[in-house]
Amino acid sequence: MADPARARKLAKRISQIVASAIEHDVKDPRLGAVTITDARVTADLHDATVYYTVLGESLDAEPDFASAAAALEAARGVLRTKVGQGTGVRYTPTLTFVADSVPDDARRIEELLAKARESDAEVARRATGAQPAGEADPYKAPRAEEDEEQAEEETRG
């Protein structure tokens, strides 16, 4: 079992090597919009999971995850060779590519926050000019000292 710090360093190096190889060495046009976001290596340093995301052609266009996944699958051997050459470890880890869900999760969170802001604005709009259901001051007023003394005498006597 390897040191966790070593595994993190190797994962970072693998993500850099794979990103560079996709940009410069692999000539597949389907990988033009692929961005490597993260990499994780198992504790025994034998398997690496590389996370990626795909950008759309424009802001409104949906990214083509299927063709990017097929291109990464086709280039797996070349990328693993590049990782082996670039890391210098005894055993080159196997590479598994996983689409990163962070951008989708961030978009969903932004939508939920926008919905919460709208709901808060609606509550604030309805609260303007509203009157309390009970008394204006629902808290008990502090007793005067003589009331307290009288209450004590009643309890003693």
Coordinates of N, CA, C and O in Angstrom, one line a residue:
M1 N 0.8 -1.2 0.0 CA 0.0 0.0 0.0 C 0.9 1.2 0.0 O 1.8 1.3 0.8
A2 N 0.6 2.1 -0.9 CA 1.4 3.3 -1.1 C 1.0 4.4 -0.1 O -0.1 4.4 0.4
D3 N 1.8 5.4 0.1 CA 1.6 6.5 0.9 C 0.5 7.4 0.2 O 0.5 7.6 -1.0
P4 N -0.6 7.8 1.0 CA -1.6 8.6 0.3 C -1.1 9.9 -0.3 O -1.7 10.3 -1.4
A5 N -0.1 10.5 0.2 CA 0.5 11.7 -0.4 C 1.1 11.3 -1.8 O 1.0 12.1 -2.8
R6 N 1.7 10.2 -1.9 CA 2.3 9.7 -3.1 C 1.2 9.5 -4.1 O 1.3 9.8 -5.3
A7 N 0.1 8.9 -3.7 CA -1.0 8.6 -4.6 C -1.6 9.9 -5.1 O -2.0 10.0 -6.3
R8 N -1.7 10.9 -4.3 CA -2.3 12.2 -4.7 C -1.3 12.9 -5.7 O -1.8 13.4 -6.7
K9 N 0.0 12.8 -5.5 CA 0.9 13.4 -6.4 C 0.9 12.7 -7.8 O 0.9 13.3 -8.8
L10 N 0.8 11.3 -7.7 CA 0.7 10.6 -8.9 C -0.6 10.9 -9.7 O -0.6 11.0 -10.9
A11 N -1.7 11.0 -9.0 CA -3.0 11.4 -9.6 C -2.9 12.7 -10.3 O -3.3 12.9 -11.4
K12 N -2.3 13.7 -9.6 CA -2.1 15.0 -10.2 C -1.3 14.9 -11.5 O -1.6 15.5 -12.5
R13 N -0.2 14.2 -11.4 CA 0.7 14.0 -12.6 C 0.0 13.3 -13.7 O 0.2 13.7 -14.9
I14 N -0.8 12.3 -13.4 CA -1.5 11.6 -14.4 C -2.5 12.5 -15.1 O -2.6 12.5 -16.4
S15 N -3.2 13.4 -14.4 CA -4.2 14.3 -15.0 C -3.4 15.3 -15.9 O -3.9 15.6 -17.0
Q16 N -2.3 15.7 -15.5 CA -1.5 16.7 -16.4 C -1.0 16.0 -17.6 O -1.1 16.5 -18.7
I17 N -0.5 14.7 -17.5 CA 0.0 14.0 -18.7 C -1.2 13.7 -19.6 O -1.0 13.9 -20.9
V18 N -2.3 13.3 -19.1 CA -3.4 12.9 -20.0 C -3.9 14.2 -20.7 O -4.2 14.2 -21.9
A19 N -4.1 15.3 -20.0 CA -4.5 16.5 -20.6 C -3.6 17.0 -21.7 O -4.0 17.4 -22.8
S20 N -2.3 16.9 -21.4 CA -1.3 17.3 -22.4 C -1.3 16.4 -23.6 O -1.3 16.9 -24.8
A21 N -1.5 15.1 -23.4 CA -1.5 14.2 -24.5 C -2.7 14.4 -25.3 O -2.7 14.3 -26.6
I22 N -3.9 14.6 -24.7 CA -5.1 14.9 -25.5 C -4.9 16.1 -26.3 O -5.4 16.2 -27.5
E23 N -4.3 17.1 -25.8 CA -4.1 18.4 -26.5 C -3.1 18.3 -27.7 O -3.3 18.8 -28.7
H24 N -2.0 17.6 -27.4 CA -0.9 17.6 -28.4 C -0.7 16.3 -29.2 O -0.3 16.4 -30.3
D25 N -0.9 15.2 -28.6 CA -0.5 13.9 -29.2 C -1.6 13.1 -29.9 O -1.4 12.5 -30.9
V26 N -2.8 13.1 -29.3 CA -3.9 12.4 -29.8 C -4.6 13.3 -30.8 O -5.1 14.4 -30.5
K27 N -4.8 12.8 -32.1 CA -5.3 13.6 -33.2 C -6.7 13.3 -33.5 O -7.2 13.4 -34.6
D28 N -7.5 13.0 -32.4 CA -8.9 12.7 -32.6 C -9.7 14.0 -32.5 O -9.7 14.6 -31.4
P29 N -10.5 14.4 -33.5 CA -11.2 15.7 -33.4 C -12.3 15.7 -32.4 O -12.8 16.7 -31.9
R30 N -12.8 14.5 -32.0 CA -13.8 14.4 -31.0 C -13.3 14.8 -29.6 O -14.1 15.1 -28.7
L31 N -12.0 14.8 -29.4 CA -11.4 15.2 -28.1 C -11.1 16.7 -28.0 O -10.5 17.1 -27.0
G32 N -11.5 17.5 -29.0 CA -11.2 18.9 -29.0 C -11.8 19.7 -27.9 O -11.3 20.6 -27.4
A33 N -13.0 19.2 -27.4 CA -13.7 19.9 -26.4 C -13.7 19.2 -25.1 O -14.4 19.6 -24.1
V34 N -12.8 18.2 -24.9 CA -12.6 17.5 -23.7 C -11.7 18.2 -22.8 O -10.6 18.6 -23.2
T35 N -12.0 18.3 -21.5 CA -11.2 18.9 -20.5 C -11.0 17.9 -19.3 O -12.0 17.4 -18.8
I36 N -9.8 17.7 -18.9 CA -9.6 16.8 -17.8 C -9.7 17.6 -16.5 O -9.1 18.6 -16.3
T37 N -10.6 17.2 -15.6 CA -10.9 17.9 -14.4 C -10.2 17.4 -13.2 O -9.8 18.1 -12.3
D38 N -10.0 16.1 -13.1 CA -9.4 15.5 -11.9 C -9.0 14.0 -12.2 O -9.3 13.5 -13.3
A39 N -8.2 13.5 -11.4 CA -7.7 12.1 -11.5 C -7.6 11.5 -10.0 O -7.2 12.3 -9.1
R40 N -7.9 10.3 -9.9 CA -7.8 9.6 -8.6 C -7.1 8.3 -8.8 O -7.3 7.6 -9.8
V41 N -6.2 8.0 -7.9 CA -5.4 6.7 -8.0 C -5.8 5.9 -6.8 O -5.9 6.4 -5.7
T42 N -5.9 4.6 -7.0 CA -6.2 3.7 -5.9 C -5.0 3.6 -5.0 O -3.9 4.0 -5.4
A43 N -5.2 3.1 -3.8 CA -4.1 3.0 -2.8 C -2.9 2.2 -3.2 O -1.7 2.4 -2.9
D44 N -3.2 1.2 -4.1 CA -2.1 0.3 -4.5 C -1.4 0.8 -5.8 O -0.5 0.2 -6.4
L45 N -1.8 2.0 -6.3 CA -1.3 2.7 -7.5 C -1.5 1.9 -8.7 O -0.8 2.1 -9.7
H46 N -2.4 0.9 -8.8 CA -2.6 0.1 -10.0 C -3.7 0.6 -10.9 O -3.8 0.2 -12.1
D47 N -4.7 1.4 -10.4 CA -5.8 1.9 -11.2 C -6.0 3.4 -11.0 O -5.9 3.9 -9.9
A48 N -6.2 4.0 -12.1 CA -6.4 5.5 -12.0 C -7.8 5.8 -12.7 O -8.1 5.2 -13.8
T49 N -8.5 6.6 -12.1 CA -9.8 7.1 -12.6 C -9.6 8.6 -13.0 O -9.2 9.4 -12.2
V50 N -9.8 8.8 -14.3 CA -9.6 10.2 -14.8 C -11.0 10.8 -15.1 O -11.8 10.2 -15.9
Y51 N -11.3 11.9 -14.5 CA -12.6 12.6 -14.7 C -12.4 13.7 -15.8 O -11.4 14.4 -15.8
Y52 N -13.4 13.8 -16.6 CA -13.4 14.7 -17.7 C -14.8 15.4 -17.9 O -15.8 14.9 -17.4
T53 N -14.7 16.5 -18.6 CA -16.0 17.1 -18.9 C -15.9 17.5 -20.4 O -14.8 17.7 -20.9
V54 N -17.0 17.7 -21.0 CA -17.0 18.1 -22.5 C -17.7 19.4 -22.6 O -18.8 19.6 -22.1
L55 N -17.1 20.3 -23.3 CA -17.8 21.6 -23.6 C -18.6 21.5 -24.9 O -18.2 20.8 -25.8
G56 N -19.6 22.2 -25.0 CA -20.4 22.3 -26.2 C -19.8 23.2 -27.2 O -18.9 24.0 -26.9
E57 N -20.3 23.1 -28.4 CA -19.8 24.0 -29.5 C -20.1 25.4 -29.2 O -19.4 26.3 -29.6
S58 N -21.3 25.7 -28.6 CA -21.7 27.0 -28.2 C -22.3 26.9 -26.8 O -22.4 25.8 -26.3
L59 N -22.7 28.1 -26.3 CA -23.3 28.1 -25.0 C -24.6 27.3 -24.9 O -25.0 26.7 -23.9
D60 N -25.4 27.4 -26.0 CA -26.7 26.7 -26.1 C -26.6 25.3 -26.5 O -27.5 24.5 -26.3
A61 N -25.5 24.8 -27.1 CA -25.4 23.5 -27.6 C -25.1 22.5 -26.5 O -24.3 22.8 -25.6
E62 N -25.7 21.3 -26.6 CA -25.4 20.3 -25.6 C -24.1 19.6 -26.0 O -23.8 19.3 -27.2
P63 N -23.2 19.3 -25.0 CA -22.0 18.6 -25.3 C -22.2 17.2 -25.8 O -23.2 16.6 -25.3
D64 N -21.3 16.7 -26.6 CA -21.5 15.3 -27.1 C -20.6 14.4 -26.3 O -19.5 14.0 -26.6
F65 N -21.2 13.9 -25.1 CA -20.5 13.0 -24.2 C -20.3 11.6 -24.8 O -19.2 11.0 -24.5
A66 N -21.2 11.2 -25.7 CA -21.0 9.8 -26.2 C -19.8 9.7 -27.1 O -19.0 8.8 -27.0
S67 N -19.6 10.7 -28.0 CA -18.5 10.6 -28.9 C -17.2 10.9 -28.2 O -16.1 10.3 -28.5
A68 N -17.2 11.7 -27.2 CA -16.0 12.0 -26.3 C -15.6 10.7 -25.6 O -14.4 10.4 -25.5
A69 N -16.6 10.0 -25.0 CA -16.3 8.8 -24.3 C -15.7 7.7 -25.3 O -14.8 7.0 -24.9
A70 N -16.3 7.6 -26.5 CA -15.8 6.7 -27.4 C -14.3 7.0 -27.9 O -13.5 6.1 -28.0
A71 N -14.1 8.3 -28.0 CA -12.7 8.7 -28.4 C -11.7 8.5 -27.3 O -10.6 8.0 -27.6
L72 N -12.1 8.7 -26.1 CA -11.2 8.4 -24.9 C -11.0 6.9 -24.8 O -9.9 6.5 -24.5
E73 N -12.0 6.1 -25.0 CA -11.9 4.7 -25.0 C -10.9 4.2 -26.1 O -10.1 3.3 -25.9
A74 N -11.0 4.8 -27.3 CA -10.1 4.4 -28.4 C -8.7 4.9 -28.1 O -7.7 4.2 -28.6
A75 N -8.5 6.0 -27.4 CA -7.1 6.5 -27.2 C -6.6 6.0 -25.8 O -5.5 6.4 -25.4
R76 N -7.2 5.1 -25.1 CA -6.8 4.6 -23.8 C -5.4 4.1 -23.8 O -4.6 4.4 -23.0
G77 N -5.1 3.3 -24.8 CA -3.7 2.6 -24.9 C -2.6 3.7 -25.1 O -1.6 3.6 -24.4
V78 N -2.9 4.6 -26.0 CA -1.9 5.6 -26.2 C -1.7 6.5 -24.9 O -0.6 6.8 -24.6
L79 N -2.8 6.8 -24.3 CA -2.7 7.7 -23.1 C -2.0 6.9 -22.0 O -1.3 7.5 -21.2
R80 N -2.3 5.6 -21.8 CA -1.6 4.8 -20.8 C -0.1 4.8 -21.1 O 0.7 4.8 -20.1
T81 N 0.3 4.6 -22.3 CA 1.7 4.6 -22.7 C 2.3 6.0 -22.3 O 3.4 6.0 -21.7
K82 N 1.6 7.1 -22.6 CA 2.2 8.4 -22.2 C 2.3 8.5 -20.7 O 3.3 9.1 -20.2
V83 N 1.3 8.0 -20.0 CA 1.4 8.1 -18.5 C 2.5 7.3 -18.0 O 3.3 7.7 -17.1
G84 N 2.8 6.1 -18.6 CA 3.9 5.3 -18.2 C 5.2 6.0 -18.4 O 6.2 5.9 -17.6
Q85 N 5.3 6.6 -19.6 CA 6.6 7.3 -19.9 C 6.8 8.5 -19.0 O 7.9 8.9 -18.7
G86 N 5.7 9.2 -18.7 CA 5.8 10.5 -18.0 C 5.9 10.3 -16.5 O 6.4 11.2 -15.8
T87 N 5.5 9.2 -15.9 CA 5.5 9.0 -14.5 C 6.7 8.3 -14.0 O 7.2 8.5 -12.9
G88 N 7.2 7.3 -14.8 CA 8.3 6.5 -14.4 C 8.1 5.5 -13.2 O 9.0 5.1 -12.5
V89 N 6.8 5.2 -13.0 CA 6.5 4.2 -11.9 C 6.7 2.8 -12.5 O 6.7 2.6 -13.7
R90 N 6.9 1.9 -11.5 CA 7.2 0.5 -11.9 C 6.0 -0.1 -12.7 O 6.1 -0.8 -13.7
Y91 N 4.8 0.1 -12.2 CA 3.6 -0.4 -12.8 C 2.7 0.8 -13.3 O 2.3 1.6 -12.5
T92 N 2.5 0.8 -14.6 CA 1.6 1.9 -15.1 C 0.2 1.6 -14.8 O -0.3 0.5 -15.1
P93 N -0.5 2.5 -14.1 CA -1.9 2.3 -13.8 C -2.8 2.1 -15.0 O -2.6 2.8 -16.0
T94 N -3.8 1.3 -14.8 CA -4.9 1.3 -15.8 C -5.7 2.5 -15.8 O -5.9 3.1 -14.7
L95 N -6.2 3.0 -16.9 CA -6.9 4.2 -16.9 C -8.4 3.9 -17.1 O -8.8 3.2 -18.0
T96 N -9.2 4.6 -16.3 CA -10.7 4.5 -16.5 C -11.2 6.0 -16.6 O -10.8 6.8 -15.8
F97 N -12.0 6.2 -17.6 CA -12.5 7.6 -17.9 C -13.9 7.7 -17.4 O -14.8 6.9 -17.8
V98 N -14.2 8.7 -16.6 CA -15.5 8.9 -16.1 C -15.9 10.4 -16.3 O -15.2 11.3 -16.0
A99 N -17.1 10.6 -16.9 CA -17.6 11.9 -17.1 C -17.8 12.6 -15.7 O -18.5 12.0 -14.9
D100 N -17.3 13.8 -15.6 CA -17.4 14.6 -14.4 C -18.8 15.2 -14.2 O -19.3 15.9 -15.2
S101 N -19.5 15.0 -13.1 CA -20.8 15.5 -12.9 C -20.8 16.9 -12.2 O -21.9 17.4 -12.0
V102 N -19.7 17.4 -11.9 CA -19.6 18.7 -11.1 C -20.3 19.8 -11.9 O -21.1 20.6 -11.3
P103 N -20.1 20.0 -13.2 CA -20.8 21.1 -13.9 C -22.3 21.0 -13.9 O -23.0 21.9 -13.7
D104 N -22.8 19.7 -14.0 CA -24.2 19.5 -14.0 C -24.8 19.8 -12.6 O -25.8 20.4 -12.4
D105 N -24.0 19.3 -11.6 CA -24.4 19.6 -10.2 C -24.4 21.1 -9.9 O -25.3 21.6 -9.2
A106 N -23.4 21.8 -10.4 CA -23.4 23.2 -10.1 C -24.5 24.0 -10.8 O -25.1 24.9 -10.2
R107 N -24.9 23.5 -12.0 CA -26.0 24.1 -12.7 C -27.3 23.9 -11.9 O -28.1 24.8 -11.8
R108 N -27.5 22.7 -11.4 CA -28.7 22.3 -10.7 C -28.7 23.1 -9.4 O -29.8 23.6 -9.0
I109 N -27.6 23.3 -8.7 CA -27.6 24.1 -7.5 C -27.9 25.6 -7.8 O -28.7 26.2 -7.0
E110 N -27.4 26.1 -8.9 CA -27.7 27.5 -9.3 C -29.2 27.6 -9.5 O -29.8 28.6 -9.1
E111 N -29.8 26.6 -10.2 CA -31.3 26.7 -10.4 C -32.1 26.7 -9.1 O -33.0 27.4 -8.9
L112 N -31.6 25.8 -8.2 CA -32.3 25.7 -6.9 C -32.1 27.0 -6.1 O -33.1 27.5 -5.4
L113 N -30.9 27.6 -6.2 CA -30.7 28.9 -5.5 C -31.6 30.0 -6.1 O -32.2 30.9 -5.4
A114 N -31.8 30.0 -7.4 CA -32.6 31.0 -8.0 C -34.1 30.8 -7.6 O -34.8 31.8 -7.3
K115 N -34.5 29.6 -7.5 CA -35.9 29.3 -7.1 C -36.0 29.7 -5.6 O -37.1 30.3 -5.3
A116 N -35.0 29.5 -4.8 CA -35.1 30.0 -3.4 C -35.2 31.5 -3.3 O -35.9 32.1 -2.5
R117 N -34.4 32.2 -4.1 CA -34.4 33.7 -4.1 C -35.8 34.2 -4.5 O -36.3 35.1 -3.9
E118 N -36.4 33.5 -5.5 CA -37.8 33.9 -5.9 C -38.8 33.7 -4.8 O -39.6 34.5 -4.6
S119 N -38.6 32.6 -4.1 CA -39.6 32.3 -3.0 C -39.4 33.3 -1.9 O -40.4 33.7 -1.3
D120 N -38.1 33.6 -1.6 CA -37.9 34.6 -0.5 C -38.4 36.0 -0.9 O -39.0 36.7 -0.1
A121 N -38.3 36.4 -2.2 CA -38.9 37.6 -2.7 C -40.4 37.6 -2.5 O -41.0 38.6 -2.2
E122 N -41.0 36.5 -2.8 CA -42.5 36.4 -2.7 C -42.9 36.5 -1.3 O -43.9 37.2 -0.9
V123 N -42.2 35.9 -0.3 CA -42.5 36.0 1.1 C -42.3 37.4 1.6 O -43.2 37.9 2.3
A124 N -41.2 38.1 1.1 CA -41.0 39.5 1.5 C -42.1 40.4 1.0 O -42.5 41.3 1.6
R125 N -42.5 40.1 -0.3 CA -43.6 40.9 -0.9 C -44.9 40.8 -0.1 O -45.6 41.7 0.2
R126 N -45.2 39.5 0.3 CA -46.5 39.3 1.1 C -46.4 39.9 2.5 O -47.4 40.2 3.1
A127 N -45.2 40.0 3.0 CA -45.0 40.4 4.4 C -45.1 41.9 4.6 O -45.4 42.4 5.7
T128 N -45.0 42.7 3.5 CA -45.1 44.1 3.6 C -46.5 44.5 3.9 O -47.5 44.0 3.3
G129 N -46.7 45.2 4.9 CA -48.0 45.7 5.4 C -48.8 44.7 6.2 O -49.9 44.9 6.5
A130 N -48.2 43.5 6.5 CA -48.9 42.5 7.2 C -48.9 42.9 8.7 O -48.0 43.5 9.2
Q131 N -50.0 42.5 9.4 CA -50.1 42.7 10.9 C -49.9 41.4 11.6 O -50.2 40.3 11.1
P132 N -49.3 41.5 12.8 CA -49.1 40.2 13.6 C -50.5 39.6 14.0 O -51.5 40.3 14.1
A133 N -50.5 38.3 14.1 CA -51.8 37.6 14.4 C -52.2 37.9 15.8 O -53.4 37.9 16.1
G134 N -51.3 38.0 16.8 CA -51.6 38.3 18.2 C -51.4 39.7 18.6 O -51.7 40.6 17.8
E135 N -50.9 39.9 19.8 CA -50.6 41.2 20.3 C -49.4 41.8 19.5 O -48.6 41.0 19.0
A136 N -49.3 43.1 19.5 CA -48.2 43.7 18.9 C -46.9 43.4 19.6 O -45.8 43.2 18.9
D137 N -46.9 43.3 20.9 CA -45.7 42.9 21.7 C -46.1 41.6 22.4 O -46.7 41.6 23.5
P138 N -45.6 40.4 21.9 CA -46.1 39.2 22.5 C -45.3 38.8 23.8 O -45.7 37.8 24.4
Y139 N -44.3 39.6 24.2 CA -43.5 39.3 25.4 C -44.1 39.9 26.6 O -44.7 41.0 26.6
K140 N -44.0 39.2 27.7 CA -44.5 39.7 29.0 C -43.7 40.9 29.4 O -42.5 40.9 29.3
A141 N -44.4 41.9 30.0 CA -43.7 43.1 30.5 C -43.0 42.7 31.8 O -43.6 41.9 32.6
P142 N -41.9 43.2 32.1 CA -41.2 42.9 33.4 C -42.1 43.4 34.6 O -42.7 44.5 34.5
R143 N -42.2 42.6 35.6 CA -42.9 43.0 36.8 C -42.2 44.1 37.6 O -41.0 44.2 37.6
A144 N -43.0 44.9 38.2 CA -42.4 45.9 39.1 C -42.0 45.2 40.4 O -42.4 44.1 40.7
E145 N -41.1 45.9 41.1 CA -40.5 45.3 42.4 C -41.6 45.0 43.4 O -41.6 44.0 44.1
E146 N -42.6 45.9 43.5 CA -43.6 45.7 44.5 C -44.5 44.5 44.2 O -45.0 43.8 45.1
D147 N -44.7 44.3 42.9 CA -45.5 43.1 42.5 C -44.7 41.8 42.9 O -45.4 40.8 43.4
E148 N -43.4 41.8 42.8 CA -42.6 40.6 43.2 C -42.7 40.4 44.7 O -42.8 39.3 45.1
E149 N -42.6 41.5 45.4 CA -42.6 41.4 46.9 C -44.0 40.8 47.3 O -44.1 40.0 48.2
Q150 N -45.0 41.3 46.7 CA -46.4 40.9 47.0 C -46.6 39.4 46.7 O -47.2 38.7 47.4
A151 N -46.0 39.0 45.6 CA -46.1 37.6 45.2 C -45.4 36.7 46.2 O -45.8 35.6 46.5
E152 N -44.2 37.2 46.7 CA -43.5 36.4 47.7 C -44.2 36.2 49.0 O -44.2 35.2 49.6
E153 N -44.9 37.3 49.4 CA -45.6 37.3 50.7 C -46.8 36.3 50.5 O -47.1 35.6 51.5
E154 N -47.4 36.3 49.4 CA -48.6 35.4 49.2 C -48.1 33.9 49.2 O -48.8 33.1 49.8
T155 N -46.9 33.7 48.7 CA -46.4 32.3 48.7 C -46.0 31.9 50.1 O -46.1 30.7 50.5
R156 N -45.5 32.8 51.0 CA -45.1 32.5 52.3 C -46.3 32.3 53.3 O -46.3 31.6 54.2
G157 N -47.2 33.2 53.1 CA -48.3 33.3 54.0 C -49.5 32.6 53.8 O -50.0 31.8 54.4

